[in-house]
Short mmCIF file of C-alpha atoms in Angstrom, two decimals:
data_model
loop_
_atom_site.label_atom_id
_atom_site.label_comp_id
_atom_site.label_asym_id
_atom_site.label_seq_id
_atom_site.Cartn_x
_atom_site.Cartn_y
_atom_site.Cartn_z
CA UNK A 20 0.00 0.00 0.00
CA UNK A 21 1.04 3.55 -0.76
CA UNK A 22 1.31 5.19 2.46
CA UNK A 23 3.65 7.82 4.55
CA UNK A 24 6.26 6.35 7.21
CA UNK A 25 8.24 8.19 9.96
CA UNK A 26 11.73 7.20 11.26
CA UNK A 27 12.29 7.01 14.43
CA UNK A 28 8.47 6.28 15.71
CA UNK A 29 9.88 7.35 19.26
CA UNK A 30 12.97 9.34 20.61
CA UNK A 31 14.61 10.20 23.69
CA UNK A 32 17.58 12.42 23.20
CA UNK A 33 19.15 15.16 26.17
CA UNK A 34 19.27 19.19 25.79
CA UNK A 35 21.93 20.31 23.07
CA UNK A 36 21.94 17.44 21.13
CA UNK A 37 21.15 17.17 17.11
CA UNK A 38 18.64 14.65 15.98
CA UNK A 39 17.03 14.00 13.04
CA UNK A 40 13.35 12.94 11.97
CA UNK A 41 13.18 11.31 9.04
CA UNK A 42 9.82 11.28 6.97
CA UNK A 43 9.28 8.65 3.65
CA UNK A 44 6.30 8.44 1.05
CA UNK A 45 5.18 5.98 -1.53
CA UNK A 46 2.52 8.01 -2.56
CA UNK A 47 4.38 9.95 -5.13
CA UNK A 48 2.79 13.38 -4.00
CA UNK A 49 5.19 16.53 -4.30
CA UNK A 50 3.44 18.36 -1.16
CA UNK A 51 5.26 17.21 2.02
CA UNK A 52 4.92 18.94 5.30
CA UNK A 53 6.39 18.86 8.99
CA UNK A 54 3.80 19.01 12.09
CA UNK A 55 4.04 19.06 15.35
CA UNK A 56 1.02 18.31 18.09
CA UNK A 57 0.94 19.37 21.54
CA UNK A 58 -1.99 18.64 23.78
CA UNK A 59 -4.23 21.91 23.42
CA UNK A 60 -2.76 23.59 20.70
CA UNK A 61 -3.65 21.57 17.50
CA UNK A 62 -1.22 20.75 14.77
CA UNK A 63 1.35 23.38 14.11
CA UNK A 64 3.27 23.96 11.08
CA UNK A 65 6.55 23.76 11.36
CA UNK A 66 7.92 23.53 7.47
CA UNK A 67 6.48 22.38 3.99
CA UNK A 68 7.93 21.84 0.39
CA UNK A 69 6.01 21.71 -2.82
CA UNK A 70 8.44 20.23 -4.54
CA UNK A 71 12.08 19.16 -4.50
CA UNK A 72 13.86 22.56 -5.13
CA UNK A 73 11.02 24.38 -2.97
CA UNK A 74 11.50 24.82 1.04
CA UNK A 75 9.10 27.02 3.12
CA UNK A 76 8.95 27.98 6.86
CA UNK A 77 5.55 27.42 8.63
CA UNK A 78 4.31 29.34 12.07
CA UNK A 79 6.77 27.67 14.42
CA UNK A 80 9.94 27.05 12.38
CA UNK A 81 12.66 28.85 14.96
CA UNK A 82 15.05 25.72 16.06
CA UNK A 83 14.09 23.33 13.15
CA UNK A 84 15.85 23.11 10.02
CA UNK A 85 14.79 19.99 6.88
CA UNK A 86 16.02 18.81 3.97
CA UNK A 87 13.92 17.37 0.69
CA UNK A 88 16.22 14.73 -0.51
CA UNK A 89 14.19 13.37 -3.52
CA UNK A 90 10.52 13.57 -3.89
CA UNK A 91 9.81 10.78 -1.44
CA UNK A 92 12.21 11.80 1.39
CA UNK A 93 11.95 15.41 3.62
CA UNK A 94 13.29 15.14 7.11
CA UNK A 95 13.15 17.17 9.91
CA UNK A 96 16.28 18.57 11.97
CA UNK A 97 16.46 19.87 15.71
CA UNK A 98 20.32 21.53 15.58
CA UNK A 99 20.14 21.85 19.36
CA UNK A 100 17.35 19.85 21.10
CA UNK A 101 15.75 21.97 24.16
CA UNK A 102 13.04 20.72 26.49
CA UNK A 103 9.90 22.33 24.70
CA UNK A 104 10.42 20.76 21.57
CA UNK A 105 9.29 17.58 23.74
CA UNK A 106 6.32 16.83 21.28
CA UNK A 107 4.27 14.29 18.90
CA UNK A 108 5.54 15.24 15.32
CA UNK A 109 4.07 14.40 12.22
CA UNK A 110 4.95 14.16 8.60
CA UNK A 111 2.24 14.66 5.94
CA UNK A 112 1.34 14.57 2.21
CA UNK A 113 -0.70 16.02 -0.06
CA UNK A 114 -1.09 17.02 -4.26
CA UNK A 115 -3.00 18.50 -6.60
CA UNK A 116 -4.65 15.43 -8.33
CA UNK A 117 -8.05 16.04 -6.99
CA UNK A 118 -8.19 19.51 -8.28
CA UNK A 119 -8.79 22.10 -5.43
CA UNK A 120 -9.31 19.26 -3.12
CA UNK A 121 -5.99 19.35 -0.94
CA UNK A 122 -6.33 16.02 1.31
CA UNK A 123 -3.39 15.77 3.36
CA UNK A 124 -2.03 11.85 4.62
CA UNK A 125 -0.07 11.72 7.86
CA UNK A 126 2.54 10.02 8.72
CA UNK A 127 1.86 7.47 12.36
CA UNK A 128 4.12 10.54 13.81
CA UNK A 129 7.11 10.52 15.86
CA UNK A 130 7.11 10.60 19.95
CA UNK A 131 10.07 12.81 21.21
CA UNK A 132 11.22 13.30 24.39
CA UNK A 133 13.83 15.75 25.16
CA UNK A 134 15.35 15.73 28.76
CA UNK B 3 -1.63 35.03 8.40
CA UNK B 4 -4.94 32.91 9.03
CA UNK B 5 -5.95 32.02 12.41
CA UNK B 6 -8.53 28.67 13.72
CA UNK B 7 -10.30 28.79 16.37
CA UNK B 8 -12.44 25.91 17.59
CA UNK B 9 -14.72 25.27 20.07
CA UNK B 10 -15.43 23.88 22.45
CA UNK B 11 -11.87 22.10 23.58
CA UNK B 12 -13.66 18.80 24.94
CA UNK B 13 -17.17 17.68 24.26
CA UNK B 14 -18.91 14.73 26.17
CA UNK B 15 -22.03 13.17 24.84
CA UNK B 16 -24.45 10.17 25.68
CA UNK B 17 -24.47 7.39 22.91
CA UNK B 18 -27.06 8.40 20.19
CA UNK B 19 -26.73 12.10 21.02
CA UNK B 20 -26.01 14.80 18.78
CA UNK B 21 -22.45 16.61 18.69
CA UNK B 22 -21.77 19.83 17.49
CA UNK B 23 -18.31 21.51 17.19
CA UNK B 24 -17.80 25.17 15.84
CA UNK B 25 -14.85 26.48 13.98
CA UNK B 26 -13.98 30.25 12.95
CA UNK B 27 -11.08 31.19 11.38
CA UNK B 28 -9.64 34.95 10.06
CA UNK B 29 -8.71 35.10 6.57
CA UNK B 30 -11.95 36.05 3.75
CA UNK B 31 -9.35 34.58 1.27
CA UNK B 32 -9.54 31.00 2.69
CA UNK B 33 -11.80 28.36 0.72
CA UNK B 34 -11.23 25.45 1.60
CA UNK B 35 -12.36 23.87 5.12
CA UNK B 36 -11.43 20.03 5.51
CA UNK B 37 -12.50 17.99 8.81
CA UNK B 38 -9.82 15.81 10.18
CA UNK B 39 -10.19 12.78 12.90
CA UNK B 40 -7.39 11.48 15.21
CA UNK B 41 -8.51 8.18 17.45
CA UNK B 42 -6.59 7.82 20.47
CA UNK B 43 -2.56 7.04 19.35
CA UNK B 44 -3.37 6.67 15.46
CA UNK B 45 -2.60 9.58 13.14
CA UNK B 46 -5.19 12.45 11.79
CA UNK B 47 -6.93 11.32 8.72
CA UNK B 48 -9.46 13.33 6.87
CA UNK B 49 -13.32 12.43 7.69
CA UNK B 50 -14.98 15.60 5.61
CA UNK B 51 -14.52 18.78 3.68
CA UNK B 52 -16.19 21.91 2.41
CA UNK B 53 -15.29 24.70 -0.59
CA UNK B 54 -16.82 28.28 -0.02
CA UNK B 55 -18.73 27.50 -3.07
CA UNK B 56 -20.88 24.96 -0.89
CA UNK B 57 -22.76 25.46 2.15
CA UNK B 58 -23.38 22.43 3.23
CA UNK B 59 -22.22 18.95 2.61
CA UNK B 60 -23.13 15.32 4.26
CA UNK B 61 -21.98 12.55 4.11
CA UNK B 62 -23.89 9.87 6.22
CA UNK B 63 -23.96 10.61 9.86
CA UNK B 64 -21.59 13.63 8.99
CA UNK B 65 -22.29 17.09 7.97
CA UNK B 66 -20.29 20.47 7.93
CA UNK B 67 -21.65 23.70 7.44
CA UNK B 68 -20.31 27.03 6.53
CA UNK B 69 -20.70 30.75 7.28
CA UNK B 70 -18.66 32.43 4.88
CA UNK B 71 -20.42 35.89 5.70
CA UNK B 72 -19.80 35.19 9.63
CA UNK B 73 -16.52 33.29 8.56
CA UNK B 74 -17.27 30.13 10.59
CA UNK B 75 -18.07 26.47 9.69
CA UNK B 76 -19.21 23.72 11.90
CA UNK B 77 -19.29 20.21 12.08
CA UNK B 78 -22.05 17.96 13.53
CA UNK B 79 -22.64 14.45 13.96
CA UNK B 80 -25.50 12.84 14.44
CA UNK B 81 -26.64 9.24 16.28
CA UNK B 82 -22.94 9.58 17.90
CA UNK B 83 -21.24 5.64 18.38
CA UNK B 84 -18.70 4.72 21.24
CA UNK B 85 -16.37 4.74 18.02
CA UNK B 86 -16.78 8.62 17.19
CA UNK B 87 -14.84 9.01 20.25
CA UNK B 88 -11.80 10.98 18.71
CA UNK B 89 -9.98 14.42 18.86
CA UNK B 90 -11.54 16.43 15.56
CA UNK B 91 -9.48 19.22 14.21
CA UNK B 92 -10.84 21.26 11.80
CA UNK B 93 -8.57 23.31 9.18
CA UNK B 94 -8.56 26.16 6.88
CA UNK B 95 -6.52 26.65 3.60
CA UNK B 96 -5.93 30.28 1.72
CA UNK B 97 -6.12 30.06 -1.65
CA UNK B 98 -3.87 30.87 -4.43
CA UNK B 99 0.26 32.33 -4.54
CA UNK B 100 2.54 30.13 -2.28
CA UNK B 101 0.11 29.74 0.59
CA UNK B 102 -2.07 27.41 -1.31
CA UNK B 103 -3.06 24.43 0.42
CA UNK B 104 -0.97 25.24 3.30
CA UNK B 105 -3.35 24.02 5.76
CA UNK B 106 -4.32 26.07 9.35
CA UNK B 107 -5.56 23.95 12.08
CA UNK B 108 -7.62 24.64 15.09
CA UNK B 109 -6.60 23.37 18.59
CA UNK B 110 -8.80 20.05 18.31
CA UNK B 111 -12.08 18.98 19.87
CA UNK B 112 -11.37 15.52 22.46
CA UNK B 113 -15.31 14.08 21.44
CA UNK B 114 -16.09 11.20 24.36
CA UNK B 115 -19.12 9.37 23.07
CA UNK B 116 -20.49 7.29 26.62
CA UNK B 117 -22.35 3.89 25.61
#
């Protein structure tokens, strides 16, 4: 099945260090996008890229960094871990083939725990 | 840039019961106003959504409605099932230029359905 994976699924890393999320997708969709959920405050953006060449911060990018590798592959970077980027994070998809529709397919998301 | 705000943040309702759950969001330019459902340690996946063209749409025990005037939209679901239990986010997207399909979420709805 086509379908979005996340690597690691959980994470516990200490203050200062670098760590990287790593997002895959079999759906061959250009739109790929980094999330992150904390209880109470929804799903924030945190990057997206409509295609390869195209990078774009979201509301809450300060501390993150990613990288679109090929059209499958966009992973998420934390240069310098702190304690309040202790979160669920997701990875998501999404194109154009439905027209206006803009369906979006999450990843199963990524448990990290900064101490 | 756009803002979500839904309402209320939890919701508790007897099996069979009605549930109602109210979005409003900031930006006249937005059009498109998808429904997303996250069950308890799964990932978000999209349940229903609504173009400013349209305003209403069903789909079985399912309906959202929307306000462009009063720039709100709401979803409600009817003859509620232990399994609707779920946080609901709702979403906005602006349309057009780079911000297109760049999705805005609300800070989620936790829906307990008691049998």
């Amino acid at each position: 099945d086509a379908d979005v994976t996340q690597t690691p699924r959980n994470r516990i890393t200490k203050t200062g260090k670098r760590i990287m999320l790593e997002c895959s997708q079999t759906k061959g969709h250009d739109r790929m996008y980094w999330y992150r959920q904390d209880p109470g405050l929804g799903l924030r953006l945190i990057y997206y890229s409509f295609d390869v060449k195209d990078i774009n911060k979201g509301e809450i990018s300060d501390g993150y960094s990613v990288s679109r590798q090929a059209q499958a592959k966009f992973s998420l970077s934390l240069e310098s871990a702190i304690p309040n980027q202790t979160a669920l994070y997701f990875c998501a998809t999404s194109d154009l083939a439905g027209g206006m529709r803009e369906t979006q397919y999450f990843g199963p998301g990524t448990r990290l725990l900064v101490l | 840039g756009e803002n979500v705000e839904q309402h209320p943040s939890t919701l508790s309702v007897q099996e069979g019961d009605s549930a109602v759950i109210k979005c409003t969001y900031s930006d006249s330019a937005s059009n498109y106003f998808p429904w997303y459902k996250q069950e308890l340690g799964k990932r978000p996946q999209l349940i229903i959504d609504i173009r400013s063209n349209v305003g209403e749409k069903k789909d079985q025990r399912i309906a959202v409605t929307l306000n462009k005037t009063a720039k709100h939209f709401s979803l409600h679901i009817t003859e509620t099932q232990p399994e609707d239990s779920a946080v609901y986010f709702c979403a906005a997207s602006m349309a057009g230029g780079t911000s297109y399909g760049k999705l805005t979420f609300g800070q989620g709805t936790i829906l307990t359905v008691h049998p």
